[in-house]
XYZ file of C-alpha atoms in Angstrom:
369
model
C 28.047 25.152 -6.093
C 24.981 24.742 -3.887
C 25.637 21.062 -3.178
C 24.468 19.591 0.108
C 24.576 16.308 2.001
C 21.734 15.380 4.349
C 22.596 13.613 7.608
C 19.931 10.969 8.215
C 19.202 7.989 10.446
C 16.953 6.832 13.244
C 16.646 8.991 16.389
C 19.480 8.782 18.949
C 22.112 7.328 16.635
C 24.390 10.394 16.794
C 23.225 12.523 13.857
C 23.098 15.869 15.654
C 26.261 15.074 17.608
C 28.050 14.476 14.300
C 26.544 17.632 12.833
C 27.748 19.633 15.861
C 31.229 18.329 15.299
C 31.119 19.034 11.561
C 29.819 22.554 11.739
C 30.402 23.646 15.339
C 26.899 25.107 14.929
C 25.678 23.961 18.319
C 22.634 22.029 17.116
C 20.719 20.714 20.113
C 21.467 17.077 21.019
C 19.394 15.248 23.607
C 18.340 11.737 24.548
C 14.864 11.716 23.030
C 13.461 11.419 19.494
C 12.837 14.465 17.275
C 15.277 16.692 19.126
C 16.153 18.156 15.727
C 12.943 19.681 14.395
C 14.080 22.339 11.932
C 16.913 21.137 9.719
C 20.208 22.686 10.827
C 22.520 23.686 8.013
C 26.281 23.986 8.306
C 28.880 24.930 5.689
C 32.000 22.882 6.371
C 35.476 23.524 4.880
C 36.973 20.611 2.960
C 40.373 19.684 4.489
C 43.027 19.727 1.756
C 46.726 19.288 2.449
C 47.501 20.525 -1.074
C 46.047 23.958 -0.300
C 48.035 24.033 2.945
C 51.272 23.284 1.087
C 50.574 25.864 -1.619
C 49.776 28.509 1.006
C 52.929 27.686 2.972
C 54.920 28.277 -0.223
C 53.133 31.398 -1.528
C 52.357 32.951 1.890
C 49.223 34.760 0.643
C 47.241 37.272 2.663
C 44.326 34.846 2.651
C 43.799 31.074 2.327
C 40.307 30.005 1.244
C 39.344 26.309 1.250
C 36.392 24.961 -0.676
C 33.385 23.762 1.314
C 30.406 21.418 1.517
C 26.970 22.003 3.013
C 25.662 19.510 5.561
C 22.019 19.403 6.632
C 21.008 17.776 9.936
C 17.555 16.288 9.411
C 15.061 15.078 12.029
C 15.277 11.391 12.968
C 13.149 9.007 10.928
C 10.935 6.291 12.462
C 8.716 3.518 11.134
C 5.636 5.034 9.519
C 7.381 8.259 8.462
C 6.155 7.789 4.885
C 2.612 8.037 6.290
C 3.431 11.049 8.464
C 4.442 9.301 11.705
C 6.729 11.333 13.973
C 8.079 14.198 11.895
C 7.903 12.039 8.792
C 6.521 14.433 6.216
C 8.920 17.156 7.284
C 11.859 14.769 7.237
C 10.991 13.530 3.764
C 10.552 17.056 2.453
C 13.946 18.096 3.798
C 15.820 15.086 2.431
C 14.333 15.611 -1.023
C 16.351 18.818 -1.344
C 19.831 17.357 -0.723
C 22.202 15.889 -3.323
C 23.468 12.934 -1.296
C 22.784 11.177 1.989
C 25.099 10.627 4.947
C 23.462 7.774 6.848
C 24.575 7.570 10.487
C 24.288 4.078 11.960
C 24.635 3.388 15.664
C 27.340 0.805 16.349
C 27.818 1.427 20.083
C 26.099 -0.054 23.130
C 24.968 2.384 25.841
C 22.131 1.678 28.265
C 21.826 5.416 28.953
C 20.913 6.215 25.348
C 17.582 4.737 24.303
C 17.099 3.089 20.914
C 13.697 3.505 19.269
C 13.899 -0.027 17.841
C 14.793 -1.579 21.203
C 18.420 -2.546 20.554
C 21.521 -1.907 18.454
C 21.331 -3.407 14.957
C 22.670 -1.050 12.272
C 21.637 -3.178 9.276
C 18.037 -3.320 10.542
C 18.156 0.433 11.158
C 19.298 1.013 7.581
C 16.434 -1.175 6.366
C 13.877 0.827 8.401
C 15.010 4.089 6.828
C 15.257 2.658 3.299
C 11.789 1.090 3.585
C 10.215 4.422 4.511
C 12.033 6.175 1.680
C 10.964 3.449 -0.781
C 7.332 3.885 0.308
C 7.517 7.633 -0.257
C 9.170 7.133 -3.652
C 6.349 4.749 -4.559
C 3.841 7.554 -4.008
C 5.872 9.890 -6.195
C 6.275 7.339 -9.003
C 2.573 6.409 -8.951
C 1.505 10.058 -9.236
C 3.867 10.597 -12.172
C 2.597 7.395 -13.822
C -1.014 8.579 -13.601
C -0.146 11.867 -15.297
C 1.986 10.248 -17.988
C -0.588 7.562 -18.755
C -2.908 10.199 -20.230
C -0.299 11.036 -22.891
C 0.004 7.427 -24.070
C -3.261 7.925 -25.983
C -1.756 10.797 -27.957
C -0.382 9.967 -31.378
C 3.136 10.491 -32.707
C 6.344 11.118 -30.805
C 4.615 12.395 -27.646
C 2.607 9.206 -27.294
C 5.614 6.944 -27.928
C 7.720 8.779 -25.358
C 4.879 8.544 -22.822
C 4.590 4.784 -23.369
C 8.343 4.349 -22.857
C 8.177 6.445 -19.683
C 5.265 4.439 -18.279
C 7.201 1.226 -18.936
C 10.188 2.672 -17.046
C 7.996 3.855 -14.151
C 6.376 0.412 -13.948
C 9.802 -1.205 -13.693
C 10.918 1.245 -10.983
C 7.636 0.753 -9.123
C 8.056 -3.042 -9.175
C 11.509 -2.651 -7.656
C 10.302 -0.283 -4.940
C 7.424 -2.652 -4.150
C 10.079 -5.274 -3.395
C 12.110 -2.891 -1.232
C 14.763 -2.272 -3.899
C 15.984 1.329 -3.828
C 16.162 3.235 -7.112
C 19.956 3.501 -6.874
C 20.128 -0.312 -6.582
C 18.051 -0.710 -9.753
C 21.032 0.414 -11.867
C 19.188 2.677 -14.296
C 20.974 3.804 -17.440
C 22.034 7.437 -17.811
C 19.142 8.011 -20.221
C 16.627 6.451 -17.812
C 18.030 8.514 -14.952
C 17.495 11.678 -16.985
C 13.802 10.799 -17.483
C 13.120 10.632 -13.727
C 15.633 13.274 -12.613
C 12.961 15.872 -11.888
C 11.191 13.478 -9.484
C 14.069 13.852 -6.984
C 13.477 10.311 -5.753
C 14.764 9.803 -2.223
C 16.298 6.372 -2.801
C 18.089 7.547 -5.945
C 20.594 9.614 -3.952
C 24.129 8.277 -3.358
C 24.920 7.262 0.234
C 27.868 7.520 2.602
C 27.550 5.377 5.725
C 28.991 6.529 9.049
C 29.434 3.820 11.680
C 29.227 5.650 15.016
C 31.195 3.789 17.701
C 32.024 4.476 21.352
C 35.183 6.367 22.256
C 36.623 3.286 23.976
C 36.384 1.315 20.726
C 38.704 3.570 18.719
C 41.541 1.500 17.325
C 39.543 -1.671 17.954
C 36.712 -1.067 15.495
C 37.649 -4.155 13.460
C 36.512 -6.244 16.437
C 33.125 -4.520 16.575
C 30.525 -6.877 15.047
C 28.215 -3.961 14.223
C 30.964 -2.210 12.234
C 31.733 -5.442 10.417
C 28.065 -5.813 9.461
C 27.908 -2.220 8.160
C 31.067 -2.677 6.085
C 29.737 -5.874 4.518
C 26.413 -4.193 3.756
C 28.057 -1.128 2.198
C 30.456 -3.242 0.125
C 27.505 -5.009 -1.512
C 26.025 -1.626 -2.438
C 29.329 -0.157 -3.605
C 29.345 2.673 -1.061
C 31.947 3.817 1.457
C 31.940 3.564 5.262
C 33.633 5.975 7.653
C 34.052 4.747 11.241
C 34.251 7.375 13.991
C 33.184 8.230 17.520
C 30.846 11.201 17.021
C 30.874 12.203 20.708
C 34.678 12.368 20.690
C 34.692 14.315 17.417
C 32.359 16.848 18.996
C 34.739 17.185 21.969
C 37.678 17.780 19.622
C 35.879 20.645 17.895
C 35.218 22.357 21.228
C 38.930 22.491 22.052
C 41.170 25.442 21.140
C 43.092 24.790 17.911
C 46.395 24.596 19.787
C 45.173 21.757 22.019
C 43.709 19.564 19.279
C 46.926 17.876 18.019
C 47.797 16.655 21.521
C 44.256 15.447 22.130
C 44.226 13.567 18.817
C 47.539 11.932 19.629
C 46.303 10.821 23.057
C 43.249 9.293 21.361
C 45.436 7.471 18.852
C 44.188 9.504 15.882
C 46.287 11.049 13.117
C 43.472 13.439 12.166
C 39.849 14.043 13.142
C 37.471 11.462 11.716
C 35.452 14.388 10.417
C 38.121 15.059 7.813
C 37.474 11.587 6.406
C 33.726 12.253 6.400
C 34.040 15.520 4.480
C 36.509 14.103 1.953
C 34.345 11.003 1.454
C 31.284 13.223 0.933
C 33.186 15.292 -1.624
C 34.162 12.127 -3.481
C 30.607 10.770 -3.278
C 29.304 13.828 -5.120
C 31.880 13.363 -7.879
C 33.714 16.595 -7.083
C 37.254 17.736 -7.836
C 39.274 20.745 -6.734
C 41.429 23.151 -8.674
C 43.429 26.034 -7.218
C 44.149 29.674 -7.932
C 47.301 30.968 -6.274
C 48.714 34.441 -5.733
C 50.038 36.835 -3.123
C 46.557 38.066 -2.293
C 44.878 34.685 -2.051
C 45.349 30.951 -2.388
C 41.974 29.419 -3.022
C 40.405 26.025 -3.688
C 37.482 25.825 -6.127
C 34.946 23.008 -6.455
C 34.085 21.534 -9.856
C 32.326 18.411 -11.076
C 34.597 15.771 -12.553
C 34.709 16.277 -16.303
C 34.359 20.073 -16.313
C 36.143 21.745 -19.208
C 38.225 24.879 -18.684
C 35.456 27.427 -19.463
C 33.053 25.693 -17.043
C 35.732 25.697 -14.336
C 36.340 29.389 -14.986
C 32.606 30.010 -14.625
C 32.743 28.745 -11.036
C 34.728 31.901 -10.229
C 32.472 34.229 -12.236
C 30.098 33.839 -15.175
C 32.098 36.489 -17.095
C 35.144 34.205 -16.948
C 33.202 31.496 -18.769
C 31.465 33.814 -21.204
C 34.683 35.544 -22.267
C 37.074 32.606 -21.877
C 40.185 32.810 -24.075
C 42.650 30.348 -22.548
C 43.926 28.924 -19.269
C 47.464 28.673 -17.963
C 47.754 25.371 -16.122
C 50.344 23.748 -13.879
C 50.171 20.882 -11.417
C 50.102 21.761 -7.726
C 52.863 19.249 -6.955
C 55.156 20.793 -9.607
C 54.682 24.235 -8.091
C 55.406 22.983 -4.556
C 58.405 20.916 -5.677
C 60.009 23.608 -7.845
C 59.140 26.506 -5.541
C 57.829 29.149 -7.958
C 55.773 29.677 -11.090
C 58.850 30.886 -12.969
C 60.687 27.673 -12.110
C 57.705 25.671 -13.383
C 57.828 27.656 -16.649
C 61.574 27.063 -17.028
C 61.012 23.327 -16.751
C 58.348 23.524 -19.472
C 55.649 22.314 -17.088
C 53.285 25.276 -17.440
C 50.788 24.638 -20.219
C 48.397 26.853 -22.151
C 45.053 25.102 -22.614
C 41.953 25.981 -24.631
C 38.215 25.478 -24.380
C 38.309 21.681 -24.729
C 40.736 21.063 -21.875
C 39.239 18.853 -19.155
C 40.367 20.238 -15.803
C 42.100 17.731 -13.524
C 41.926 17.446 -9.751
C 44.826 19.457 -8.331
C 45.398 21.790 -11.285
C 46.600 25.312 -10.527
C 44.953 27.633 -13.037
C 45.054 31.196 -14.264
C 42.333 32.228 -16.702
C 42.527 34.734 -19.540
C 39.200 36.172 -20.614
C 37.677 39.137 -22.391
C 34.102 40.376 -22.001
């Protein structure tokens, strides 16, 4: 669906290390700022036990998970909004993503320098947000100047321009006080007015608290993690705690050795799985499945998609010529063992154009073009 999450943070907090683990793309990671110059992009499969269970039952020739795109963006520093470091490039790259994964350093290590002089994840978040607010201020002010000219026009155009200027003034006042756009709680209608500005602080955020390997299982005792959780709770966003260096090690192991390594580290699954699932949730995404002997496949949709829109994710012809959808729940199929058994129990439904697809539906579309 072309959705992407940008990995951001100050230099040397573990962004590229996390990206390496997520994508196994081998992005360079080194102990100095601006190691990541061009944004690295990785397409990461979304772990889904439901697809695994369906595939184990159907035994298709191919299993295809859905995926998310992660973008590793150069580290931000104070003054980035005015072009310090790789500021302009950073801000241009982040403007293109749909959500932000903000990596915060919560580990102490004298061998890894910190551009702010010491570990303080809440301060680090504030540094990044301040720079993004300053850049958004520029964007809002430019839009205000253009819109102001239309306030002198009569009729509907002039009235709409006046309303927009009033909204921009309110947003500007918030940004001037360091309040991000997402924290200003705009209405859906107000959000639509400024949507095309792609404001940096309007993007939803997932925080990753990066801890040391030795702190796994003891993260509740880490004061930095506690501070990040309290901060995120106030904003209404989620926190995933992991050791990025360890996650990168896990991804370098052969598949057969990973379960044993995870067990020895006291993990039930890689922390990356939690990151990807949390990112998926942050973007308001759901998954439906198509199942058959040739292929079991997961498809990404936005929450609230109706059946024709969901069909269009497969191919535009499916949406254009949509007739109906045969729908069953994934858990019914796994429990009963076959589509025919689901039908016998009366659990296979025929739905029309107004059906709102649910997370975990198994679907077969009928269409005619």
